[in-house]
mmCIF file of C-alpha atoms and ligand atoms in Angstrom:
data_model
loop_
_atom_site.group_PDB
_atom_site.id
_atom_site.type_symbol
_atom_site.label_atom_id
_atom_site.label_comp_id
_atom_site.label_asym_id
_atom_site.label_seq_id
_atom_site.Cartn_x
_atom_site.Cartn_y
_atom_site.Cartn_z
ATOM 1 C CA MET A 1 111.545 108.376 76.705
ATOM 2 C CA LYS A 2 113.984 109.187 79.934
ATOM 3 C CA LYS A 3 113.275 107.467 82.823
ATOM 4 C CA LYS A 4 114.403 107.729 86.919
ATOM 5 C CA LEU A 5 114.876 105.289 89.481
ATOM 6 C CA VAL A 6 114.088 106.574 93.095
ATOM 7 C CA SER A 7 116.301 105.668 95.857
ATOM 8 C CA LEU A 8 115.096 103.718 99.419
ATOM 9 C CA LEU A 9 116.068 107.004 100.709
ATOM 10 C CA THR A 10 113.327 108.948 98.856
ATOM 11 C CA VAL A 11 110.925 106.110 99.567
ATOM 12 C CA SER A 12 111.313 106.397 102.486
ATOM 13 C CA ALA A 13 111.732 109.509 102.706
ATOM 14 C CA MET A 14 108.047 109.118 101.086
ATOM 15 C CA THR A 15 106.447 106.169 103.483
ATOM 16 C CA MET A 16 107.255 108.219 106.497
ATOM 17 C CA ALA A 17 105.257 111.785 104.509
ATOM 18 C CA MET A 18 102.556 110.100 103.755
ATOM 19 C CA LEU A 19 102.188 108.446 107.424
ATOM 20 C CA ALA A 20 102.489 111.387 108.999
ATOM 21 C CA GLY A 21 99.545 112.480 107.024
ATOM 22 C CA CYS A 22 97.702 109.492 107.661
ATOM 23 C CA GLY A 23 97.886 110.378 111.288
ATOM 24 C CA SER A 24 96.939 113.604 111.111
ATOM 25 C CA SER A 25 94.049 113.142 109.407
ATOM 26 C CA SER A 26 92.995 110.810 111.099
ATOM 27 C CA ALA A 27 92.624 111.939 114.527
ATOM 28 C CA PRO A 28 91.873 115.870 115.431
ATOM 29 C CA ALA A 29 94.552 117.775 116.838
ATOM 30 C CA ALA A 30 93.323 117.266 119.790
ATOM 31 C CA GLU A 31 93.182 113.828 120.584
ATOM 32 C CA THR A 32 96.863 112.937 119.158
ATOM 33 C CA ALA A 33 98.363 113.734 122.451
ATOM 34 C CA ALA A 34 96.173 111.296 123.967
ATOM 35 C CA PRO A 35 98.577 108.743 124.735
ATOM 36 C CA ALA A 36 95.894 105.664 123.949
ATOM 37 C CA GLU A 37 95.408 107.247 120.517
ATOM 38 C CA THR A 38 99.278 107.576 120.062
ATOM 39 C CA ALA A 39 99.717 103.830 120.779
ATOM 40 C CA ASP A 40 96.779 103.213 118.701
ATOM 41 C CA THR A 41 98.530 104.860 115.474
ATOM 42 C CA ALA A 42 102.120 103.636 116.344
ATOM 43 C CA THR A 43 100.353 99.826 115.833
ATOM 44 C CA GLN A 44 97.756 101.816 112.336
ATOM 45 C CA THR A 45 101.945 102.236 111.538
ATOM 46 C CA ALA A 46 103.244 99.407 112.639
ATOM 47 C CA GLU A 47 100.630 97.454 110.666
ATOM 48 C CA ALA A 48 100.908 99.542 107.694
ATOM 49 C CA VAL A 49 104.800 98.973 106.951
ATOM 50 C CA ALA A 50 103.645 94.938 107.929
ATOM 51 C CA ASP A 51 101.191 94.612 104.971
ATOM 52 C CA THR A 52 104.125 96.927 102.895
ATOM 53 C CA ALA A 53 106.778 95.005 103.561
ATOM 54 C CA ALA A 54 104.760 91.936 103.417
ATOM 55 C CA GLU A 55 103.471 92.360 99.713
ATOM 56 C CA THR A 56 106.867 93.276 98.891
ATOM 57 C CA ALA A 57 108.175 90.151 99.968
ATOM 58 C CA GLU A 58 105.506 88.694 97.515
ATOM 59 C CA ALA A 59 106.852 90.471 95.028
ATOM 60 C CA VAL A 60 110.211 89.533 95.263
ATOM 61 C CA ALA A 61 109.360 85.917 95.431
ATOM 62 C CA GLU A 62 107.346 85.677 92.385
ATOM 63 C CA THR A 63 110.047 87.301 91.002
ATOM 64 C CA ALA A 64 113.037 85.390 92.259
ATOM 65 C CA GLY A 65 111.027 82.209 91.555
ATOM 66 C CA ASN A 66 111.734 83.549 88.143
ATOM 67 C CA ALA A 67 112.800 79.794 86.470
ATOM 68 C CA ASP A 68 113.286 82.154 83.676
ATOM 69 C CA LEU A 69 116.048 83.643 84.486
ATOM 70 C CA ALA A 70 117.879 80.951 85.907
ATOM 71 C CA ASP A 71 120.184 79.489 83.347
ATOM 72 C CA LYS A 72 120.374 83.559 81.747
ATOM 73 C CA LYS A 73 124.290 84.526 81.698
ATOM 74 C CA VAL A 74 125.235 87.458 82.032
ATOM 75 C CA GLY A 75 128.066 89.409 81.732
ATOM 76 C CA VAL A 76 129.569 92.368 84.183
ATOM 77 C CA CYS A 77 132.600 94.481 82.725
ATOM 78 C CA ILE A 78 133.411 96.624 85.242
ATOM 79 C CA TYR A 79 137.016 98.719 84.818
ATOM 80 C CA GLN A 80 139.122 98.897 87.119
ATOM 81 C CA PHE A 81 138.089 96.582 90.754
ATOM 82 C CA ALA A 82 140.587 99.155 93.216
ATOM 83 C CA ASP A 83 137.993 101.825 93.479
ATOM 84 C CA ASN A 84 136.165 101.765 96.365
ATOM 85 C CA PHE A 85 132.380 103.177 95.028
ATOM 86 C CA MET A 86 132.979 100.883 91.900
ATOM 87 C CA THR A 87 133.371 97.749 94.486
ATOM 88 C CA LEU A 88 130.174 98.776 96.175
ATOM 89 C CA PHE A 89 128.497 98.867 92.750
ATOM 90 C CA ARG A 90 129.464 95.815 91.643
ATOM 91 C CA THR A 91 128.700 93.717 95.159
ATOM 92 C CA GLU A 92 125.454 94.938 94.997
ATOM 93 C CA LEU A 93 124.491 94.295 92.007
ATOM 94 C CA GLU A 94 125.750 90.355 92.311
ATOM 95 C CA ASN A 95 124.160 89.819 94.846
ATOM 96 C CA TYR A 96 120.251 91.438 94.051
ATOM 97 C CA LEU A 97 120.768 89.913 89.792
ATOM 98 C CA VAL A 98 120.953 86.721 92.773
ATOM 99 C CA SER A 99 118.217 87.949 94.569
ATOM 100 C CA GLN A 100 115.624 88.390 91.636
ATOM 101 C CA GLY A 101 116.969 84.322 90.160
ATOM 102 C CA PHE A 102 120.219 84.584 88.407
ATOM 103 C CA SER A 103 122.099 81.639 89.875
ATOM 104 C CA LYS A 104 125.937 82.862 91.234
ATOM 105 C CA ASP A 105 127.333 80.859 88.842
ATOM 106 C CA ASN A 106 126.183 82.043 86.088
ATOM 107 C CA ILE A 107 126.898 85.576 86.740
ATOM 108 C CA THR A 108 131.271 86.351 85.972
ATOM 109 C CA ILE A 109 132.003 90.238 86.478
ATOM 110 C CA VAL A 110 135.952 91.120 85.613
ATOM 111 C CA ASP A 111 138.249 93.128 86.340
ATOM 112 C CA GLY A 112 139.388 95.752 83.298
ATOM 113 C CA ALA A 113 142.267 96.377 85.602
ATOM 114 C CA ASN A 114 141.535 100.351 84.135
ATOM 115 C CA ASP A 115 142.895 99.118 80.677
ATOM 116 C CA GLN A 116 140.773 99.540 77.434
ATOM 117 C CA ALA A 117 142.159 96.964 75.741
ATOM 118 C CA THR A 118 142.321 94.722 78.015
ATOM 119 C CA GLN A 119 138.305 95.344 78.861
ATOM 120 C CA THR A 120 137.887 94.620 74.816
ATOM 121 C CA GLY A 121 139.428 91.473 74.977
ATOM 122 C CA GLN A 122 137.291 90.247 78.318
ATOM 123 C CA ILE A 123 133.932 91.986 76.408
ATOM 124 C CA ASP A 124 135.886 89.369 72.877
ATOM 125 C CA ASN A 125 135.638 86.245 75.509
ATOM 126 C CA PHE A 126 132.064 86.925 76.715
ATOM 127 C CA ILE A 127 130.886 87.126 73.371
ATOM 128 C CA THR A 128 132.236 84.230 72.129
ATOM 129 C CA GLN A 129 130.699 82.640 75.075
ATOM 130 C CA GLY A 130 127.871 83.621 74.514
ATOM 131 C CA VAL A 131 126.447 85.448 77.283
ATOM 132 C CA ASP A 132 122.354 86.580 77.391
ATOM 133 C CA VAL A 133 122.975 89.688 78.167
ATOM 134 C CA LEU A 134 125.899 92.239 79.105
ATOM 135 C CA ILE A 135 126.499 95.270 82.159
ATOM 136 C CA ILE A 136 129.816 97.183 81.180
ATOM 137 C CA ASN A 137 131.580 99.981 82.529
ATOM 138 C CA PRO A 138 133.370 101.448 80.176
ATOM 139 C CA VAL A 139 137.004 101.777 80.362
ATOM 140 C CA ASN A 140 137.490 104.663 78.372
ATOM 141 C CA SER A 141 133.932 106.275 77.441
ATOM 142 C CA SER A 142 134.624 107.510 73.948
ATOM 143 C CA SER A 143 135.509 102.977 73.633
ATOM 144 C CA ALA A 144 130.933 103.316 73.599
ATOM 145 C CA ALA A 145 130.899 103.126 70.246
ATOM 146 C CA SER A 146 132.920 100.081 69.535
ATOM 147 C CA ILE A 147 131.833 98.752 71.995
ATOM 148 C CA THR A 148 128.790 99.124 71.243
ATOM 149 C CA ASP A 149 128.537 97.355 67.353
ATOM 150 C CA LYS A 150 130.653 94.244 68.779
ATOM 151 C CA VAL A 151 127.579 93.480 71.443
ATOM 152 C CA VAL A 152 124.814 94.731 69.126
ATOM 153 C CA GLY A 153 126.879 93.015 66.530
ATOM 154 C CA ALA A 154 126.464 89.667 68.568
ATOM 155 C CA ASP A 155 123.187 90.121 69.363
ATOM 156 C CA ILE A 156 123.728 90.209 72.835
ATOM 157 C CA PRO A 157 121.543 93.159 74.895
ATOM 158 C CA LEU A 158 123.698 95.724 76.164
ATOM 159 C CA VAL A 159 123.457 97.685 79.764
ATOM 160 C CA TYR A 160 125.837 100.992 80.582
ATOM 161 C CA ILE A 161 126.627 101.573 83.969
ATOM 162 C CA ASN A 162 128.328 104.934 86.032
ATOM 163 C CA ARG A 163 130.410 105.384 82.696
ATOM 164 C CA GLU A 164 127.943 107.665 80.000
ATOM 165 C CA PRO A 165 128.608 107.307 77.068
ATOM 166 C CA ASP A 166 127.566 110.648 75.035
ATOM 167 C CA ALA A 167 125.033 112.145 72.929
ATOM 168 C CA ASP A 168 126.225 111.020 69.236
ATOM 169 C CA GLU A 169 126.664 107.349 70.763
ATOM 170 C CA GLU A 170 123.123 107.342 72.982
ATOM 171 C CA ALA A 171 121.527 109.142 70.023
ATOM 172 C CA ARG A 172 122.514 105.587 67.581
ATOM 173 C CA TRP A 173 120.125 103.561 70.435
ATOM 174 C CA SER A 174 117.321 105.225 69.665
ATOM 175 C CA GLU A 175 117.455 105.858 65.478
ATOM 176 C CA ASN A 176 118.798 102.421 65.685
ATOM 177 C CA GLY A 177 116.279 100.740 68.398
ATOM 178 C CA TRP A 178 119.100 98.442 69.993
ATOM 179 C CA ASN A 179 118.337 97.180 72.682
ATOM 180 C CA VAL A 180 121.064 99.071 74.980
ATOM 181 C CA THR A 181 120.522 101.585 77.775
ATOM 182 C CA TYR A 182 122.714 103.485 80.540
ATOM 183 C CA VAL A 183 121.617 103.505 83.983
ATOM 184 C CA GLY A 184 123.318 106.412 85.736
ATOM 185 C CA CYS A 185 123.220 109.979 87.462
ATOM 186 C CA ASP A 186 124.188 112.630 86.125
ATOM 187 C CA ALA A 187 127.089 113.701 87.120
ATOM 188 C CA ARG A 188 126.258 118.108 86.001
ATOM 189 C CA GLN A 189 123.695 117.302 89.761
ATOM 190 C CA SER A 190 126.348 115.676 91.856
ATOM 191 C CA GLY A 191 128.657 119.257 91.092
ATOM 192 C CA THR A 192 126.388 121.265 91.329
ATOM 193 C CA MET A 193 124.927 120.107 95.386
ATOM 194 C CA GLN A 194 128.924 119.721 96.424
ATOM 195 C CA GLY A 195 129.222 124.335 95.392
ATOM 196 C CA GLU A 196 125.313 123.841 96.942
ATOM 197 C CA ILE A 197 126.933 122.651 100.430
ATOM 198 C CA LEU A 198 129.336 125.495 100.766
ATOM 199 C CA VAL A 199 126.476 128.467 99.039
ATOM 200 C CA ASP A 200 124.573 126.848 101.932
ATOM 201 C CA LEU A 201 127.253 127.774 104.639
ATOM 202 C CA GLY A 202 127.114 130.926 103.710
ATOM 203 C CA GLN A 203 129.824 133.459 102.120
ATOM 204 C CA GLU A 204 131.488 134.797 105.257
ATOM 205 C CA LYS A 205 131.391 131.443 106.874
ATOM 206 C CA VAL A 206 134.023 130.291 103.685
ATOM 207 C CA ASP A 207 135.759 133.588 102.707
ATOM 208 C CA LEU A 208 138.000 133.070 105.550
ATOM 209 C CA ASN A 209 140.600 135.307 104.955
ATOM 210 C CA GLY A 210 137.565 137.376 103.695
ATOM 211 C CA ASP A 211 138.786 139.353 100.975
ATOM 212 C CA GLY A 212 135.765 138.370 99.023
ATOM 213 C CA LYS A 213 136.857 135.594 97.339
ATOM 214 C CA ILE A 214 137.517 131.652 97.817
ATOM 215 C CA GLN A 215 139.889 130.744 97.210
ATOM 216 C CA TYR A 216 139.900 126.827 96.067
ATOM 217 C CA ILE A 217 142.168 123.751 94.687
ATOM 218 C CA MET A 218 140.173 121.320 92.771
ATOM 219 C CA ILE A 219 141.194 117.652 93.111
ATOM 220 C CA GLU A 220 139.259 115.404 90.000
ATOM 221 C CA GLY A 221 138.786 112.259 88.675
ATOM 222 C CA ASP A 222 139.678 110.113 85.558
ATOM 223 C CA PRO A 223 139.580 113.235 83.626
ATOM 224 C CA GLU A 224 137.841 111.177 80.333
ATOM 225 C CA ASN A 225 135.517 110.263 82.359
ATOM 226 C CA VAL A 226 132.027 113.294 82.574
ATOM 227 C CA ASP A 227 131.658 112.728 86.257
ATOM 228 C CA ALA A 228 135.082 114.973 86.276
ATOM 229 C CA GLN A 229 134.887 116.748 84.302
ATOM 230 C CA TYR A 230 131.002 117.534 85.476
ATOM 231 C CA ARG A 231 131.737 118.192 88.616
ATOM 232 C CA THR A 232 135.143 119.987 87.879
ATOM 233 C CA GLU A 233 132.643 121.892 86.550
ATOM 234 C CA PHE A 234 129.181 122.686 87.852
ATOM 235 C CA SER A 235 131.045 122.641 91.676
ATOM 236 C CA VAL A 236 132.785 125.976 91.024
ATOM 237 C CA LYS A 237 129.839 126.839 88.350
ATOM 238 C CA ALA A 238 127.487 127.242 91.680
ATOM 239 C CA LEU A 239 129.394 129.566 94.311
ATOM 240 C CA VAL A 240 129.470 131.247 91.076
ATOM 241 C CA ASP A 241 125.137 131.049 90.261
ATOM 242 C CA ALA A 242 125.768 132.079 94.041
ATOM 243 C CA GLY A 243 126.795 135.394 93.215
ATOM 244 C CA TRP A 244 130.551 134.273 94.327
ATOM 245 C CA GLU A 245 133.854 135.640 93.024
ATOM 246 C CA VAL A 246 136.050 132.077 93.151
ATOM 247 C CA ASP A 247 139.875 131.709 92.319
ATOM 248 C CA GLU A 248 141.678 128.646 91.828
ATOM 249 C CA LEU A 249 145.077 128.335 93.529
ATOM 250 C CA ASP A 250 145.061 124.711 92.031
ATOM 251 C CA ASP A 251 143.616 122.275 89.394
ATOM 252 C CA GLN A 252 145.177 118.584 89.816
ATOM 253 C CA VAL A 253 144.206 114.914 88.583
ATOM 254 C CA GLY A 254 143.655 111.733 91.873
ATOM 255 C CA ASN A 255 142.484 109.467 88.896
ATOM 256 C CA TRP A 256 139.646 108.734 91.433
ATOM 257 C CA ASP A 257 142.522 107.467 94.172
ATOM 258 C CA GLN A 258 142.480 108.017 97.742
ATOM 259 C CA ALA A 259 146.663 107.876 97.626
ATOM 260 C CA THR A 260 147.178 110.095 94.907
ATOM 261 C CA ALA A 261 145.031 112.258 95.650
ATOM 262 C CA GLN A 262 146.088 113.517 99.216
ATOM 263 C CA GLN A 263 149.752 113.107 97.589
ATOM 264 C CA LEU A 264 148.015 116.458 95.557
ATOM 265 C CA VAL A 265 146.848 117.898 98.661
ATOM 266 C CA ALA A 266 149.654 117.381 100.062
ATOM 267 C CA ASN A 267 152.087 119.963 98.409
ATOM 268 C CA SER A 268 148.413 121.686 96.537
ATOM 269 C CA LEU A 269 148.633 123.018 100.850
ATOM 270 C CA SER A 270 152.031 123.762 101.530
ATOM 271 C CA ALA A 271 152.126 126.048 98.027
ATOM 272 C CA HIS A 272 148.739 126.895 98.520
ATOM 273 C CA PRO A 273 148.442 127.532 102.392
ATOM 274 C CA GLU A 274 145.108 130.222 102.069
ATOM 275 C CA THR A 275 143.286 127.708 100.098
ATOM 276 C CA GLU A 276 140.250 128.041 102.501
ATOM 277 C CA VAL A 277 137.827 124.796 99.881
ATOM 278 C CA VAL A 278 139.128 121.344 98.787
ATOM 279 C CA PHE A 279 136.113 120.331 96.419
ATOM 280 C CA CYS A 280 137.630 116.591 95.524
ATOM 281 C CA ASN A 281 135.630 114.342 92.573
ATOM 282 C CA ASN A 282 134.513 111.815 94.614
ATOM 283 C CA ASP A 283 135.384 110.544 98.243
ATOM 284 C CA ALA A 284 138.015 108.018 97.705
ATOM 285 C CA MET A 285 140.269 111.481 96.779
ATOM 286 C CA ALA A 286 138.438 113.151 99.057
ATOM 287 C CA LEU A 287 139.814 110.959 102.259
ATOM 288 C CA GLY A 288 143.455 111.482 100.465
ATOM 289 C CA ALA A 289 142.925 114.996 100.821
ATOM 290 C CA LEU A 290 141.772 114.712 104.337
ATOM 291 C CA GLN A 291 144.995 113.057 105.637
ATOM 292 C CA SER A 292 146.917 115.913 103.887
ATOM 293 C CA ILE A 293 145.338 118.127 105.762
ATOM 294 C CA ASP A 294 145.460 116.569 109.763
ATOM 295 C CA ALA A 295 148.847 116.810 108.576
ATOM 296 C CA ALA A 296 149.080 120.092 107.551
ATOM 297 C CA GLY A 297 147.348 120.706 111.130
ATOM 298 C CA ARG A 298 144.916 122.675 109.169
ATOM 299 C CA LYS A 299 140.822 121.868 111.131
ATOM 300 C CA VAL A 300 138.091 120.785 108.684
ATOM 301 C CA ASN A 301 134.922 123.634 108.948
ATOM 302 C CA GLU A 302 137.613 125.523 111.495
ATOM 303 C CA ASP A 303 140.424 127.110 109.231
ATOM 304 C CA ILE A 304 139.075 124.908 106.118
ATOM 305 C CA TYR A 305 136.357 123.071 103.956
ATOM 306 C CA LEU A 306 136.345 120.375 101.731
ATOM 307 C CA VAL A 307 133.620 118.138 99.821
ATOM 308 C CA GLY A 308 133.083 114.857 98.321
ATOM 309 C CA VAL A 309 131.290 112.664 96.030
ATOM 310 C CA ASP A 310 129.481 109.274 96.900
ATOM 311 C CA ALA A 311 129.052 108.979 100.656
ATOM 312 C CA LEU A 312 131.801 106.086 101.160
ATOM 313 C CA THR A 313 130.240 105.005 104.559
ATOM 314 C CA GLU A 314 133.810 106.598 106.151
ATOM 315 C CA ALA A 315 133.025 109.930 104.435
ATOM 316 C CA LEU A 316 129.894 109.608 106.166
ATOM 317 C CA GLU A 317 131.249 109.031 109.028
ATOM 318 C CA ASP A 318 133.869 111.818 108.665
ATOM 319 C CA VAL A 319 130.596 114.554 107.763
ATOM 320 C CA LEU A 320 129.167 113.910 111.396
ATOM 321 C CA ALA A 321 132.123 114.261 113.034
ATOM 322 C CA GLY A 322 132.391 117.251 111.689
ATOM 323 C CA THR A 323 136.302 116.417 109.784
ATOM 324 C CA MET A 324 134.577 117.219 106.060
ATOM 325 C CA THR A 325 132.216 119.106 105.189
ATOM 326 C CA GLY A 326 129.425 117.419 103.225
ATOM 327 C CA THR A 327 129.040 114.288 100.518
ATOM 328 C CA VAL A 328 127.535 113.959 98.095
ATOM 329 C CA PHE A 329 125.194 110.168 97.647
ATOM 330 C CA ASN A 330 126.026 108.575 94.892
ATOM 331 C CA ASP A 331 123.365 105.955 95.107
ATOM 332 C CA HIS A 332 124.571 103.022 94.057
ATOM 333 C CA ILE A 333 121.577 100.783 95.144
ATOM 334 C CA ALA A 334 119.443 101.740 92.759
ATOM 335 C CA GLN A 335 122.007 101.820 90.314
ATOM 336 C CA SER A 336 123.008 98.567 90.537
ATOM 337 C CA HIS A 337 119.465 97.444 90.806
ATOM 338 C CA GLY A 338 118.439 99.878 87.762
ATOM 339 C CA ALA A 339 120.916 97.657 86.086
ATOM 340 C CA ALA A 340 119.678 94.390 86.588
ATOM 341 C CA ASP A 341 116.148 95.666 86.752
ATOM 342 C CA ALA A 342 117.718 96.532 82.670
ATOM 343 C CA ALA A 343 119.278 93.655 82.339
ATOM 344 C CA ILE A 344 115.975 91.820 82.858
ATOM 345 C CA ASN A 345 113.549 93.326 81.187
ATOM 346 C CA PHE A 346 115.764 92.555 78.784
ATOM 347 C CA VAL A 347 116.354 89.014 78.226
ATOM 348 C CA THR A 348 112.450 88.376 78.668
ATOM 349 C CA GLY A 349 111.960 90.722 76.145
ATOM 350 C CA ALA A 350 109.770 93.264 77.757
ATOM 351 C CA GLY A 351 112.361 95.950 76.663
ATOM 352 C CA ASN A 352 113.757 99.352 77.736
ATOM 353 C CA ASP A 353 113.961 103.121 77.388
ATOM 354 C CA TYR A 354 117.400 103.909 76.034
ATOM 355 C CA TYR A 355 118.066 105.962 79.114
ATOM 356 C CA ILE A 356 116.996 105.754 83.215
ATOM 357 C CA GLY A 357 118.271 108.270 85.604
ATOM 358 C CA CYS A 358 118.602 108.308 89.408
ATOM 359 C CA ASP A 359 119.135 111.392 91.744
ATOM 360 C CA TYR A 360 122.094 112.522 94.187
ATOM 361 C CA VAL A 361 121.235 113.428 98.034
ATOM 362 C CA LYS A 362 123.399 115.683 99.197
ATOM 363 C CA VAL A 363 124.549 114.674 102.166
ATOM 364 C CA THR A 364 125.624 117.287 105.154
ATOM 365 C CA ALA A 365 126.451 116.420 109.294
ATOM 366 C CA ASP A 366 122.229 117.213 109.251
ATOM 367 C CA ASN A 367 121.446 113.158 107.553
ATOM 368 C CA ALA A 368 124.179 111.718 107.478
ATOM 369 C CA GLN A 369 123.434 110.224 109.855
ATOM 370 C CA SER A 370 119.822 109.008 107.847
ATOM 371 C CA VAL A 371 122.388 108.594 104.653
ATOM 372 C CA LEU A 372 124.022 105.582 107.105
ATOM 373 C CA ASP A 373 121.712 103.663 108.179
ATOM 374 C CA SER A 374 119.477 103.328 104.899
ATOM 375 C CA LEU A 375 123.134 102.020 103.927
ATOM 376 C CA LYS A 376 123.257 99.089 107.092
HETATM 377 C C1 GAL B 401 132.352 107.930 90.095
HETATM 378 C C2 GAL B 401 132.578 108.244 91.109
HETATM 379 C C3 GAL B 401 134.384 108.146 91.237
HETATM 380 C C4 GAL B 401 134.401 106.527 90.585
HETATM 381 C C5 GAL B 401 133.870 106.896 89.421
HETATM 382 C C6 GAL B 401 134.609 105.474 88.538
HETATM 383 O O1 GAL B 401 130.289 108.138 89.943
HETATM 384 O O2 GAL B 401 131.951 108.989 91.502
HETATM 385 O O3 GAL B 401 134.161 107.737 93.068
HETATM 386 O O4 GAL B 401 133.716 105.508 91.174
HETATM 387 O O5 GAL B 401 132.220 107.024 88.974
HETATM 388 O O6 GAL B 401 133.969 105.633 87.460
HETATM 389 CA CA1 CA B 402 139.476 134.013 100.564
#
């Protein structure tokens, strides 16, 4: 069975919708306008929110007091600390694990330095130490089968995050009834949303030179990574599916890195001044692209369009300022909490589904502020 995490953003949107619903059903339209009634409704709303907050706090307190977790050891392998998005992810993961009752001293997070051999050694060490559960962001998704064999062989439950192992590998977990799961989002959705941000603007606007085609350059993350593959494919597919013609001017590998992307986009823009769209597989690279767009004297949303993925704070600020066309929120909060909850379910014996997904959120100037607020 496939389970899906619900993001805080969706929950707050649902709560607002529910509260709005309550307000209108409890008072006829005419009365709603009266200040006294409005004040009443506001009080009720505040009470409802306070109640919910109190219940949540209680639930958290119960879990936080969970003595079972205080002496459990968690090993966390991150593919590379020098990655903006994974830094947000691991910081939130650690804080949440502690809030759920783990002792900070029992949580060890290690940097794979983008080297699979280094990470494999770290996994061996965790096995020797006898950790109770492992959370792994593999350097190479293609190494997942050998990682799983090792960890399952040592009888340690395993939560994969961020880099999804392939379908054959995932199938083995259910076939063998192993305590292994994956927590993450479907990168096809993020690519599609990148393309849709442009489609929503309309072809008239995006086809700046009016030749009936969209001239674009693509800056990819690590090509071994399924997120990079899918975002590259599905961002362009969204344009084609909308009936737009596309013209790829350049496709380069920026390895998720800002400085690399800056250099690549500088080269591309001077070779292809007719570029209308710069697609970047993540925001770090989009920020690098923006530096080169500025340096070339171009203006986003006027004579070029730029989209990324992740919704890093800096990128959200650019979207609000109009210096980035849009991004896609990669919900590190829902994903890190989902990974920690999965680890807890393994440790307590509750078990997990084999795939725990979540949704991306399309971000433009219209909702960038609310995404920014939700991250504070
Ligand atoms: C992606 C994210 C990238 C990078 C990558 C690492 O989901 O968008 O910025 O962090 O994961 O695997
Ligand atoms: Ca064009």
